[in-house]
mmCIF file of C-alpha atoms in Angstrom:
data_model
loop_
_atom_site.group_PDB
_atom_site.id
_atom_site.type_symbol
_atom_site.label_atom_id
_atom_site.label_comp_id
_atom_site.label_asym_id
_atom_site.label_seq_id
_atom_site.Cartn_x
_atom_site.Cartn_y
_atom_site.Cartn_z
ATOM 1 C CA MET A 1 4.955 59.887 -27.155
ATOM 2 C CA ARG A 2 6.579 57.835 -24.379
ATOM 3 C CA THR A 3 3.756 58.869 -22.024
ATOM 4 C CA PHE A 4 1.125 57.455 -24.393
ATOM 5 C CA LYS A 5 3.082 54.212 -24.632
ATOM 6 C CA ILE A 6 3.221 53.913 -20.834
ATOM 7 C CA LEU A 7 -0.513 54.564 -20.512
ATOM 8 C CA PHE A 8 -1.367 52.178 -23.351
ATOM 9 C CA ASN A 9 0.723 49.406 -21.796
ATOM 10 C CA ALA A 10 -0.873 50.056 -18.407
ATOM 11 C CA LEU A 11 -4.376 49.784 -19.844
ATOM 12 C CA ARG A 12 -3.393 46.695 -21.805
ATOM 13 C CA SER A 13 -2.285 44.984 -18.586
ATOM 14 C CA LEU A 14 -5.752 45.234 -17.009
ATOM 15 C CA THR A 15 -7.998 42.237 -16.640
ATOM 16 C CA ILE A 16 -11.570 42.250 -17.944
ATOM 17 C CA GLY A 17 -12.870 42.868 -14.410
ATOM 18 C CA LYS A 18 -10.593 45.836 -13.909
ATOM 19 C CA LEU A 19 -11.444 47.242 -17.323
ATOM 20 C CA TRP A 20 -15.114 46.925 -16.389
ATOM 21 C CA LYS A 21 -14.533 48.992 -13.205
ATOM 22 C CA LEU A 22 -12.819 51.675 -15.256
ATOM 23 C CA PHE A 23 -15.600 51.609 -17.846
ATOM 24 C CA TRP A 24 -18.236 51.828 -15.083
ATOM 25 C CA LEU A 25 -16.549 54.929 -13.683
ATOM 26 C CA PHE A 26 -16.581 56.387 -17.205
ATOM 27 C CA LEU A 27 -20.299 55.633 -17.563
ATOM 28 C CA GLN A 28 -21.037 57.335 -14.250
ATOM 29 C CA HIS A 29 -18.862 60.387 -14.962
ATOM 30 C CA PRO A 30 -17.905 60.584 -18.650
ATOM 31 C CA LEU A 31 -16.708 64.193 -18.690
ATOM 32 C CA PHE A 32 -14.812 63.862 -15.429
ATOM 33 C CA THR A 33 -13.126 60.687 -16.699
ATOM 34 C CA ILE A 34 -11.998 62.344 -19.932
ATOM 35 C CA ILE A 35 -10.797 65.369 -17.985
ATOM 36 C CA SER A 36 -8.887 63.172 -15.563
ATOM 37 C CA PHE A 37 -7.174 61.415 -18.476
ATOM 38 C CA TYR A 38 -6.007 64.822 -19.739
ATOM 39 C CA ALA A 39 -4.891 65.751 -16.202
ATOM 40 C CA THR A 40 -2.955 62.485 -16.028
ATOM 41 C CA LEU A 41 -1.047 63.214 -19.241
ATOM 42 C CA LYS A 42 -0.296 66.755 -18.146
ATOM 43 C CA THR A 43 0.847 65.574 -14.718
ATOM 44 C CA PHE A 44 3.196 62.961 -16.186
ATOM 45 C CA ASN A 45 4.829 65.553 -18.416
ATOM 46 C CA ILE A 46 5.254 68.119 -15.648
ATOM 47 C CA ALA A 47 6.600 65.572 -13.160
ATOM 48 C CA LYS A 48 9.015 64.188 -15.766
ATOM 49 C CA LYS A 49 10.325 67.716 -16.371
ATOM 50 C CA GLU A 50 10.559 68.724 -12.696
ATOM 51 C CA TYR A 51 11.810 65.401 -11.286
ATOM 52 C CA PRO A 52 13.394 63.426 -14.128
ATOM 53 C CA LYS A 53 15.069 60.871 -11.845
ATOM 54 C CA THR A 54 12.339 60.206 -9.278
ATOM 55 C CA ASN A 55 8.980 60.849 -10.954
ATOM 56 C CA SER A 56 8.400 57.243 -11.951
ATOM 57 C CA ASN A 57 9.784 55.450 -8.929
ATOM 58 C CA ASP A 58 8.960 55.793 -5.252
ATOM 59 C CA GLY A 59 11.046 58.934 -4.733
ATOM 60 C CA GLU A 60 10.256 62.575 -4.176
ATOM 61 C CA GLY A 61 9.128 63.052 -7.771
ATOM 62 C CA ASN A 62 6.481 60.384 -7.296
ATOM 63 C CA ALA A 63 5.142 62.222 -4.237
ATOM 64 C CA PHE A 64 4.999 65.441 -6.244
ATOM 65 C CA ARG A 65 3.309 63.668 -9.155
ATOM 66 C CA HIS A 66 0.527 62.165 -7.036
ATOM 67 C CA ALA A 67 -0.252 65.448 -5.281
ATOM 68 C CA LEU A 68 -0.178 67.407 -8.549
ATOM 69 C CA TRP A 69 -2.333 64.781 -10.250
ATOM 70 C CA CYS A 70 -5.090 65.251 -7.684
ATOM 71 C CA CYS A 71 -4.823 69.052 -7.904
ATOM 72 C CA LEU A 72 -5.142 68.979 -11.687
ATOM 73 C CA ILE A 73 -8.055 66.547 -11.741
ATOM 74 C CA MET A 74 -9.866 68.720 -9.223
ATOM 75 C CA MET A 75 -8.990 71.930 -11.032
ATOM 76 C CA TYR A 76 -10.379 70.733 -14.340
ATOM 77 C CA CYS A 77 -13.446 69.082 -12.830
ATOM 78 C CA CYS A 78 -14.231 72.234 -10.812
ATOM 79 C CA LYS A 79 -14.455 74.186 -14.030
ATOM 80 C CA ILE A 80 -17.541 72.184 -15.041
ATOM 81 C CA SER A 81 -18.960 71.140 -11.675
ATOM 82 C CA SER A 82 -18.939 71.853 -7.967
ATOM 83 C CA PRO A 83 -15.866 71.462 -5.747
ATOM 84 C CA LYS A 84 -17.697 68.794 -3.700
ATOM 85 C CA LYS A 85 -18.451 66.668 -6.780
ATOM 86 C CA SER A 86 -14.899 67.209 -8.037
ATOM 87 C CA LEU A 87 -13.435 66.116 -4.710
ATOM 88 C CA ASP A 88 -15.670 63.024 -4.576
ATOM 89 C CA PHE A 89 -14.745 62.031 -8.133
ATOM 90 C CA THR A 90 -11.025 62.662 -7.596
ATOM 91 C CA LYS A 91 -11.031 60.448 -4.516
ATOM 92 C CA LYS A 92 -12.974 57.749 -6.358
ATOM 93 C CA MET A 93 -10.680 57.956 -9.394
ATOM 94 C CA THR A 94 -7.396 57.926 -7.495
ATOM 95 C CA ASP A 95 -8.541 55.130 -5.156
ATOM 96 C CA LEU A 96 -9.592 53.123 -8.218
ATOM 97 C CA HIS A 97 -6.151 53.697 -9.713
ATOM 98 C CA GLU A 98 -4.586 52.122 -6.630
ATOM 99 C CA GLU A 99 -6.988 49.188 -6.920
ATOM 100 C CA LEU A 100 -6.410 48.670 -10.646
ATOM 101 C CA PHE A 101 -2.623 48.903 -10.420
ATOM 102 C CA PRO A 102 -1.838 47.347 -7.023
ATOM 103 C CA ASN A 103 1.393 48.091 -5.231
ATOM 104 C CA LYS A 104 3.066 46.734 -2.136
ATOM 105 C CA PRO A 105 1.366 47.955 1.073
ATOM 106 C CA LEU A 106 3.941 50.673 1.817
ATOM 107 C CA GLN A 107 3.767 52.004 -1.755
ATOM 108 C CA LYS A 108 -0.029 52.022 -1.607
ATOM 109 C CA LYS A 109 0.021 53.917 1.687
ATOM 110 C CA MET A 110 2.445 56.438 0.169
ATOM 111 C CA ASP A 111 0.340 56.976 -2.948
ATOM 112 C CA LEU A 112 -2.965 57.301 -1.064
ATOM 113 C CA HIS A 113 -1.354 59.684 1.424
ATOM 114 C CA ASN A 114 0.105 61.897 -1.310
ATOM 115 C CA ASN A 115 -3.212 61.872 -3.167
ATOM 116 C CA LYS A 116 -4.905 63.095 0.006
ATOM 117 C CA ILE A 117 -2.285 65.839 0.402
ATOM 118 C CA GLY A 118 -3.004 66.996 -3.159
ATOM 119 C CA MET A 119 -6.771 67.045 -2.626
ATOM 120 C CA ASN A 120 -6.426 68.872 0.688
ATOM 121 C CA PHE A 121 -4.034 71.390 -0.855
ATOM 122 C CA PHE A 122 -6.510 72.179 -3.616
ATOM 123 C CA MET A 123 -9.319 72.600 -1.092
ATOM 124 C CA GLU A 124 -7.122 74.944 0.996
ATOM 125 C CA LEU A 125 -6.551 77.172 -2.040
ATOM 126 C CA LEU A 126 -10.191 77.102 -3.148
ATOM 127 C CA PRO A 127 -11.598 79.834 -0.865
ATOM 128 C CA GLY A 128 -9.044 82.382 -2.101
ATOM 129 C CA ILE A 129 -9.463 81.824 -5.833
ATOM 130 C CA HIS A 130 -12.594 81.427 -7.896
ATOM 131 C CA ARG A 131 -12.541 77.883 -9.241
ATOM 132 C CA GLN A 132 -12.859 79.083 -12.846
ATOM 133 C CA PHE A 133 -9.548 80.955 -12.577
ATOM 134 C CA PHE A 134 -7.319 78.155 -11.316
ATOM 135 C CA GLU A 135 -4.259 77.400 -13.438
ATOM 136 C CA THR A 136 -1.675 74.650 -13.295
ATOM 137 C CA SER A 137 1.017 77.151 -12.306
ATOM 138 C CA PHE A 138 -0.796 77.791 -9.005
ATOM 139 C CA PHE A 139 0.273 74.370 -7.779
ATOM 140 C CA ILE A 140 3.724 73.624 -9.133
ATOM 141 C CA GLU A 141 5.970 75.849 -6.987
ATOM 142 C CA LYS A 142 4.033 75.251 -3.781
ATOM 143 C CA LEU A 143 4.045 71.499 -4.355
ATOM 144 C CA LYS A 144 7.775 71.645 -5.098
ATOM 145 C CA ASP A 145 8.204 73.337 -1.703
ATOM 146 C CA LYS A 146 6.157 70.574 -0.092
ATOM 147 C CA THR A 147 8.276 68.025 -1.957
ATOM 148 C CA ALA A 148 11.485 69.590 -0.657
ATOM 149 C CA ASN A 149 10.135 68.991 2.859
ATOM 150 C CA ALA A 150 8.785 65.506 2.157
ATOM 151 C CA LYS A 151 9.324 62.794 4.753
ATOM 152 C CA VAL A 152 10.609 59.274 4.250
ATOM 153 C CA LEU A 153 7.902 56.688 4.833
ATOM 154 C CA LYS A 154 9.578 53.669 6.415
ATOM 155 C CA ASN A 155 6.700 51.596 7.750
ATOM 156 C CA LEU A 156 2.918 51.344 7.674
ATOM 157 C CA ASN A 157 2.600 52.937 11.116
ATOM 158 C CA ASP A 158 4.338 56.176 10.127
ATOM 159 C CA ASN A 159 2.030 59.187 10.158
ATOM 160 C CA PHE A 160 3.210 62.358 8.469
ATOM 161 C CA GLU A 161 -0.046 64.308 8.388
ATOM 162 C CA GLY A 162 0.279 67.343 6.130
ATOM 163 C CA SER A 163 3.583 66.307 4.536
ATOM 164 C CA LEU A 164 4.276 64.530 1.295
ATOM 165 C CA VAL A 165 6.002 61.180 1.744
ATOM 166 C CA TYR A 166 8.299 59.028 -0.367
ATOM 167 C CA LEU A 167 10.131 55.721 -0.016
ATOM 168 C CA ASN A 168 13.557 55.657 -1.578
ATOM 169 C CA PHE A 169 15.593 58.052 0.460
ATOM 170 C CA ASN A 170 18.811 57.445 -1.529
ATOM 171 C CA GLU A 171 17.702 59.841 -4.296
ATOM 172 C CA LYS A 172 17.844 62.962 -2.110
#
C-alpha cells in the first residue's frame, strides 16, 4: 500500500507539461507503458525487501533498484515484442523518468548509469535464454553480486563502466 501512495504522490507532483509527456509515451506504447508500471511496482517491492535501508536513497539499494527496474521492464516487454523494441522503450521510459523527476547532476548520472547497467545485463543474458522464459529470479542474485561490488560515484567525471554506482558510502 505504501508503494501505491509513493507512486500516487509522485504522479500528483507532475506539471501539466510533464503529465503530457507521460501520456504521449502511453499513446505511443500503451502495452509497454502498462507493463513498465507493473515492473516498477514489482521492483520497488523487491528492492525494499532486499535493501530496506538504501533502496530509496542514493545508496547501494538504489543502484540495485535501477538496474533491476530496467531488467524487469525489458523482460516483460520482450514477452510481447522484440528485444530491440523493448530496449528502445526501456531507454526512452527510464530517460523520461529522469526528466520528469529531476535530480542533482550526480544523482542523475548515477541513475542513468545504473539504468544502462541493467539494460546491458539483460542483453548479455538474452542469447542464452529464450526471451519467453525469463523470470525475475534470473536477475536478483546476479544483481545483488553486482551491488556488492558497486563503486562510489564521487564526481561527474568518474567512469565505472560495467559496475553499479551509488553515492552515500556511509551505508556500507
